[in-house]
Structure formats: structure tokens, C-alpha cells
Short mmCIF file of C-alpha atoms and ligand atoms in Angstrom, two decimals:
data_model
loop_
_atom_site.label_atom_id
_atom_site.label_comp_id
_atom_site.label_asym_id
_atom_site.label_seq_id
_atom_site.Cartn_x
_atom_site.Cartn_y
_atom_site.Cartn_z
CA UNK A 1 84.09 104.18 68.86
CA UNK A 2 87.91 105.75 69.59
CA UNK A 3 90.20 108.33 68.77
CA UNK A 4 92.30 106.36 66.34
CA UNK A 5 90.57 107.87 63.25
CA UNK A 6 91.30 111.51 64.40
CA UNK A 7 94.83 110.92 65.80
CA UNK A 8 97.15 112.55 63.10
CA UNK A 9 100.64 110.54 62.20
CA UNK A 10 102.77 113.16 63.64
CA UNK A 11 104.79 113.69 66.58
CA UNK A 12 104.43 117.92 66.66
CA UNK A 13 101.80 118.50 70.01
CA UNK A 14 100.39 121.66 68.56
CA UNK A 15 99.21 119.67 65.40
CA UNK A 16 97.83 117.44 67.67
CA UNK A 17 96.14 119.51 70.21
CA UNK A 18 94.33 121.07 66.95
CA UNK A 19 93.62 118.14 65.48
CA UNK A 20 91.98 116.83 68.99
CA UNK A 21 89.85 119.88 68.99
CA UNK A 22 87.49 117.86 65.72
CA UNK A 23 87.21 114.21 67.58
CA UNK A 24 84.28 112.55 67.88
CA UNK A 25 85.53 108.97 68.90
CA UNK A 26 83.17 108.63 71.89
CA UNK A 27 80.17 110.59 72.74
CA UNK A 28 81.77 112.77 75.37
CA UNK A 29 82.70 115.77 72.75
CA UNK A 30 78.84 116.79 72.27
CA UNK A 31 77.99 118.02 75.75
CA UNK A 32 81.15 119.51 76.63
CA UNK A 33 82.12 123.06 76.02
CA UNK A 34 85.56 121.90 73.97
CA UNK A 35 88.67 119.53 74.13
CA UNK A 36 90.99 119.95 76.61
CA UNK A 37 94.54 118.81 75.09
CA UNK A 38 97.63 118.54 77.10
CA UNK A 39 99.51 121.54 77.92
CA UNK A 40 103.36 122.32 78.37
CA UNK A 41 106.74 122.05 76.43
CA UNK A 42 106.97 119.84 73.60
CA UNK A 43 110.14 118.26 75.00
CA UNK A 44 109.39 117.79 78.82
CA UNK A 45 111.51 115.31 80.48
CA UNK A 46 108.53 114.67 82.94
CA UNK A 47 104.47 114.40 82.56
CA UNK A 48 101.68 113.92 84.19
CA UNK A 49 98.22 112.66 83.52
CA UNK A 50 95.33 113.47 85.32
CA UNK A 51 91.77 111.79 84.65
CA UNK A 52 89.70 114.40 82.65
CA UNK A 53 89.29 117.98 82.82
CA UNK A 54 87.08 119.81 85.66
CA UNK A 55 84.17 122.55 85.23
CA UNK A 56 86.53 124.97 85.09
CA UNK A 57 89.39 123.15 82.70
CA UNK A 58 85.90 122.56 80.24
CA UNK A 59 85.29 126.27 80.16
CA UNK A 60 89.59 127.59 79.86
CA UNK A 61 90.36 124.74 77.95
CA UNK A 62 93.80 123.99 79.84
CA UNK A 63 94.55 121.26 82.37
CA UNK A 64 94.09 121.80 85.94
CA UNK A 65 93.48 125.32 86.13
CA UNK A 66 90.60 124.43 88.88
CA UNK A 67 90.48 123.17 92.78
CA UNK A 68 92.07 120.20 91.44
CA UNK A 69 95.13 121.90 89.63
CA UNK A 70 95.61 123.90 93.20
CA UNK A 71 95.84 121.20 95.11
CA UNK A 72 98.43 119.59 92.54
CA UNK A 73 100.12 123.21 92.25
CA UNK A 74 100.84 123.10 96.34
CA UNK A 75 101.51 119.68 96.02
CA UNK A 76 104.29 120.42 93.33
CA UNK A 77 105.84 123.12 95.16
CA UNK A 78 106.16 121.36 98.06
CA UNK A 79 107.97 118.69 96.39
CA UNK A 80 110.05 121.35 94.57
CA UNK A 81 108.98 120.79 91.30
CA UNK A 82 108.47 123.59 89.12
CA UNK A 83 105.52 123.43 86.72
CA UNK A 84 106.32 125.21 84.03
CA UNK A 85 108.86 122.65 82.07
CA UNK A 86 106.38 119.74 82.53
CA UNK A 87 103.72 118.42 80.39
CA UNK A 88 100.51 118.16 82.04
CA UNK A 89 97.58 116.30 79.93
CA UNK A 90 94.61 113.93 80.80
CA UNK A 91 93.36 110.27 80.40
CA UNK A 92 90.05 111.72 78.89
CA UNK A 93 90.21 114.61 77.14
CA UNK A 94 86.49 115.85 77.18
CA UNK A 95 84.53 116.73 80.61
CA UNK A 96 82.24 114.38 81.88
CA UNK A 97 79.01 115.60 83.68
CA UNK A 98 75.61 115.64 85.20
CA UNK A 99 73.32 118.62 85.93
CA UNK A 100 73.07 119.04 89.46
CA UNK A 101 68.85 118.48 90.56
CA UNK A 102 68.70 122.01 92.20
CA UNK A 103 70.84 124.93 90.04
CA UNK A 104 72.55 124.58 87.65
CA UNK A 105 76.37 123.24 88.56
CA UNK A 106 77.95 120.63 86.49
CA UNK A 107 78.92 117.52 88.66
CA UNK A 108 81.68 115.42 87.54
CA UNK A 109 81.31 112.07 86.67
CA UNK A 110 83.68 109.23 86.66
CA UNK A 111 84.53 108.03 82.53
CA UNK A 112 83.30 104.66 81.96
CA UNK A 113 86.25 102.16 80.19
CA UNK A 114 84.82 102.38 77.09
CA UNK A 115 85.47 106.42 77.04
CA UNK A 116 89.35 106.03 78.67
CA UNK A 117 89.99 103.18 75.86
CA UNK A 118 88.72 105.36 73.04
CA UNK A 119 90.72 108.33 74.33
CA UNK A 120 93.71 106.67 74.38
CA UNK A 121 94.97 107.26 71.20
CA UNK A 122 95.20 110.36 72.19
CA UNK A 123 97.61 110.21 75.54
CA UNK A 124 99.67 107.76 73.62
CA UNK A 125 99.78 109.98 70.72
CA UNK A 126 101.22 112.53 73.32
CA UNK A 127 103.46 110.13 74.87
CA UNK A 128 105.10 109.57 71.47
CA UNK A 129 105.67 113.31 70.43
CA UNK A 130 106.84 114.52 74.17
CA UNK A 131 108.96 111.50 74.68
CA UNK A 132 108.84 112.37 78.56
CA UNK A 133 111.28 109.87 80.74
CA UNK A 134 109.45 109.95 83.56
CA UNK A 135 105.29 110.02 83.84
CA UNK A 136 103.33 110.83 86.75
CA UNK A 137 99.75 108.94 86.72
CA UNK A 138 97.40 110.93 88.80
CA UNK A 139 94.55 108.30 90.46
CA UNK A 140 92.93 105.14 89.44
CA UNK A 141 91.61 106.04 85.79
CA UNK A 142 95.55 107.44 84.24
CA UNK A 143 96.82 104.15 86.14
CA UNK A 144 93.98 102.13 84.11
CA UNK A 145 94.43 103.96 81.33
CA UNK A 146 97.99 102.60 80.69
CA UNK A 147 98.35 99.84 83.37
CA UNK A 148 95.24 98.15 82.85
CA UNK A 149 91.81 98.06 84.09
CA UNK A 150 92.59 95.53 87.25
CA UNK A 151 95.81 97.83 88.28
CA UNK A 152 95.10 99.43 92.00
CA UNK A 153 97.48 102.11 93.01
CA UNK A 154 97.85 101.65 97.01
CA UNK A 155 99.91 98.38 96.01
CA UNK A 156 102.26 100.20 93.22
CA UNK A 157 103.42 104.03 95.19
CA UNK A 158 106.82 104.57 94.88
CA UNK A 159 107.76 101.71 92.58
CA UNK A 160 108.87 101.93 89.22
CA UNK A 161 106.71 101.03 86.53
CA UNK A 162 106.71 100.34 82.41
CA UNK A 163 103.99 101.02 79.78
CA UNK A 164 103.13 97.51 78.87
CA UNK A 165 103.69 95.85 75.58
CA UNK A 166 100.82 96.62 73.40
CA UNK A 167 100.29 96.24 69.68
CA UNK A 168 98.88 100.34 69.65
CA UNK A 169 101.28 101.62 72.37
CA UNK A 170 104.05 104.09 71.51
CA UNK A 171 107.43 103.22 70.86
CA UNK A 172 109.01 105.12 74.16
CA UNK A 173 109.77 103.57 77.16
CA UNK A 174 109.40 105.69 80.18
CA UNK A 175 109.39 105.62 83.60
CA UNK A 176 105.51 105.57 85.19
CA UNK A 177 104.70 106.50 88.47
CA UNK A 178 101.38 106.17 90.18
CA UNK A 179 99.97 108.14 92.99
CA UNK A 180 96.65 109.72 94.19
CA UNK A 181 94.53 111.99 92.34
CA UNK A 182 94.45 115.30 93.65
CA UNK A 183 90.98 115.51 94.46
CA UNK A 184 90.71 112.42 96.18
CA UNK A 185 92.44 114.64 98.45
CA UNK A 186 89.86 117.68 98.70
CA UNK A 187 87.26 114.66 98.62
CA UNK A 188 88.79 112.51 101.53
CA UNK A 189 87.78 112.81 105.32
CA UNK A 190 89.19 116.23 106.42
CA UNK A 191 91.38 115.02 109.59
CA UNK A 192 93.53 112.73 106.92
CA UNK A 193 93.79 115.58 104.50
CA UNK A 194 97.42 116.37 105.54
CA UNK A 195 98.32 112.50 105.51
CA UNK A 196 97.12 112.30 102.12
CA UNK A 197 98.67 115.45 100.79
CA UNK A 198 102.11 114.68 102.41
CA UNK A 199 101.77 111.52 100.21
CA UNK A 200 101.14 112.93 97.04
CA UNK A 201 103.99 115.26 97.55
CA UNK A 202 106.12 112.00 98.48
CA UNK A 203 105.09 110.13 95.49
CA UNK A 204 105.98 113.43 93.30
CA UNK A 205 109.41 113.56 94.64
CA UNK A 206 109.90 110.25 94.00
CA UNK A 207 109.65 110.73 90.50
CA UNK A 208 111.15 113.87 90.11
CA UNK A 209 113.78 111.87 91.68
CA UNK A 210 114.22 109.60 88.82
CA UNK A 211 114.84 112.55 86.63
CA UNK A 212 117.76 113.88 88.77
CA UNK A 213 119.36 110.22 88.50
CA UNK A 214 118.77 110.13 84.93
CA UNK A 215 120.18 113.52 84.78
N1 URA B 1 90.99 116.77 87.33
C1 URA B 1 91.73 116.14 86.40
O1 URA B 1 91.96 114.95 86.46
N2 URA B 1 92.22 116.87 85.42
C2 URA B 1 92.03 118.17 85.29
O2 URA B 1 92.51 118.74 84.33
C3 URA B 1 91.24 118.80 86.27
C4 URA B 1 90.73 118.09 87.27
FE1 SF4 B 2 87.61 112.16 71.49
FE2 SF4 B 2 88.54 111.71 73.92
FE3 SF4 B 2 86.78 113.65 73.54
FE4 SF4 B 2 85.99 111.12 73.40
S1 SF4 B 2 86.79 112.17 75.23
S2 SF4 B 2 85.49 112.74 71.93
S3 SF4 B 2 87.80 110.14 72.47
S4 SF4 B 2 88.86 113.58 72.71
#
């Protein structure tokens, strides 16, 4: 079980994404329609990670392209960051699902820690080639992904976190940032929808701040 054995040694992201397309390190790849790599400049000063593509993401093959990736479009614009120049990838790179009882619709389901732990390889393989200095880690299973399985995110917003030492980590040291997940937002009771969102787009600007000072 993992990635590992399909991650090639390289640091170009279009190798990569193709290379991502053949893995079979967990058991996720055989009932999705295909991989969903990162997407976005090879060089991008800032990233973000979501947890693992949508309905919609499975069927494009690009990140966030669904309810989610609206929400985290407004979210962006509102906090005046533009989404073209970032990199925007995924803890898990392979939709997880059940079939609804009644029709058809794919429902997502949460990865288990095995599946974010043998994906890995894969977001750190990205966090090597794009060398970002600042990375945005959108809700609880990015911020386990890299932070650790105990790590909660309502204690960390708006601090300034580092990838911890580990012996497969990448050599690159940037800036994390952890806030909600977008959906928890279309998810959440409706009356503390703007609350939420207003946070979100706080905790973006925050780190989009962090570029400007490293600027
Ligand atoms: N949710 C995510 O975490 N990522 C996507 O790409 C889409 C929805
Ligand atoms: Fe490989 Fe990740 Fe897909 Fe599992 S979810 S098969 S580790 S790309």
C-alpha cells in the first residue's frame, strides 16, 4: 500500500501528473473515473490543498471545478486573490464514493488514514517540484495529511505553521496555513453560512499576506 512506487524522481509536475494517472498504491484508483493531479503553474509562490476531488472533479479531471471549487472561487475573490498563478492540488488524489440507495448519484465519502498516508507521496512529490512559499490546507484531512493525524484546525487559524521533520518529507520549507474546507461551508447550518465564509476569506488573506511580506 502507497504511492511511493509510482512517484517518479523528478521535480517537472507534468511528468508527474502523467505518471499519477498509472498508480495503484491504494484501492481508490479502481472505482474512480481517473486521477485528479494538481493543477496550476509549475512555479506558484502559493498552493493549496483540498481533500480529494468531487463528482464533478472525478469526471473533468481538474481540481475544484464543482460546488466546492465555487465556493473557494468567491472565497478567493473576495480575499483578492487571483487563481490563476496558484497551484491548486489535493490530499487524495482519487474520488471516494458510495452509490446513493435511490438513483444513481455518487456520495462522497471521507478517505480513511490509510488512503491520505499512501497518497502522500504524491502531495509531497508536488510540494518538492512547485516549491510554493506559502500553502493553504483546506479542512481537517490536508491539515492531517501534513500536520498529523491528532492536528485540529479551530486551534491553529491564522498562525503560521511548518511541514514537520519527516524522514519522506520534501526538502522545502514553506509556510502552511490551515483553514476550513469549503464545503464545510455549503454543509454547515445556513444562518452561519456568512460567518463561516467571511472566515475562510480571512484565513486566505492571511496567507496571501505572507506572500506580500515575503515579496
Ligand atoms: N473538494 C476537494 O477537497 N477537492 C476538490 O477538488 C473538490 C472538492
Ligand atoms: Fe494512488 Fe492516491 Fe489514487 Fe490511491 S488515491 S490510487 S495513492 S493516486
Amino acid at each position: 500500500m502507497g504511492a511511493e512506487e509510482f512517484v517518479p524522481a523528478t521535480r517537472d509536475t507534468a511528468r508527474l501528473a502523467e505518471a499519477a494517472r498509472a498508480c495503484r498504491g491504494c484501492d481508490l484508483y479502481q472505482d474512480a473515473d481517473q486521477t485528479v493531479f494538481g493543477a496550476g503553474p509549475a512555479a506558484a509562490r502559493l498552493m493549496l490543498v483540498g481533500e480529494q476531488p468531487g463528482d464533478q472533479e472525478d469526471r473533468k479531471g481538474e481540481p475544484f471545478v464543482g460546488p466546492a471549487g465555487r465556493v473557494l472561487d468567491k472565497a478567493l475573490d473576495a480575499a483578492g486573490i487571483d487563481r490563476e498563478p496558484v497551484y491548486v492540488t489535493n490530499a487524495v488524489k482519487h474520488f471516494k464514493f458510495t452509490r446513493a440507495e435511490r438513483g444513481n448519484r455518487r456520495l462522497h465519502k471521507t478517505p480513511s488514514r490509510t488512503e491520505v498516508v499512501s497518497c502522500r507521496p504524491w502531495l509531497y512529490a508536488e510540494l518538492s517540484a512547485v516549491g510554493p512559499e506559502v500553502v493553504v490546507l483546506l479542512g481537517a484531512t490536508a491539515a492531517k495529511s501534513l500536520l498529523g493525524n491528532d492536528f485540529r484546525i479551530t486551534a491553529h487559524r491564522r498562525e503560521v505553521l511548518a511541514l514537520p521533520p519527516a524522514l519522506d518529507a520534501p526538502d522545502v520549507t514553506p509556510d502552511l496555513v490551515v483553514t476550513v474546507h469549503p464545503s464545510s461551508i455549503l454543509r454547515g447550518p445556513p444562518e452561519q453560512r456568512d460567518e463561516a465564509f467571511d472566515g475562510l476569506v480571512e484565513d486566505l488573506r492571511f496567507a496571501s499576506g505572507l506572500l506580500a511580506g515575503q515579496g
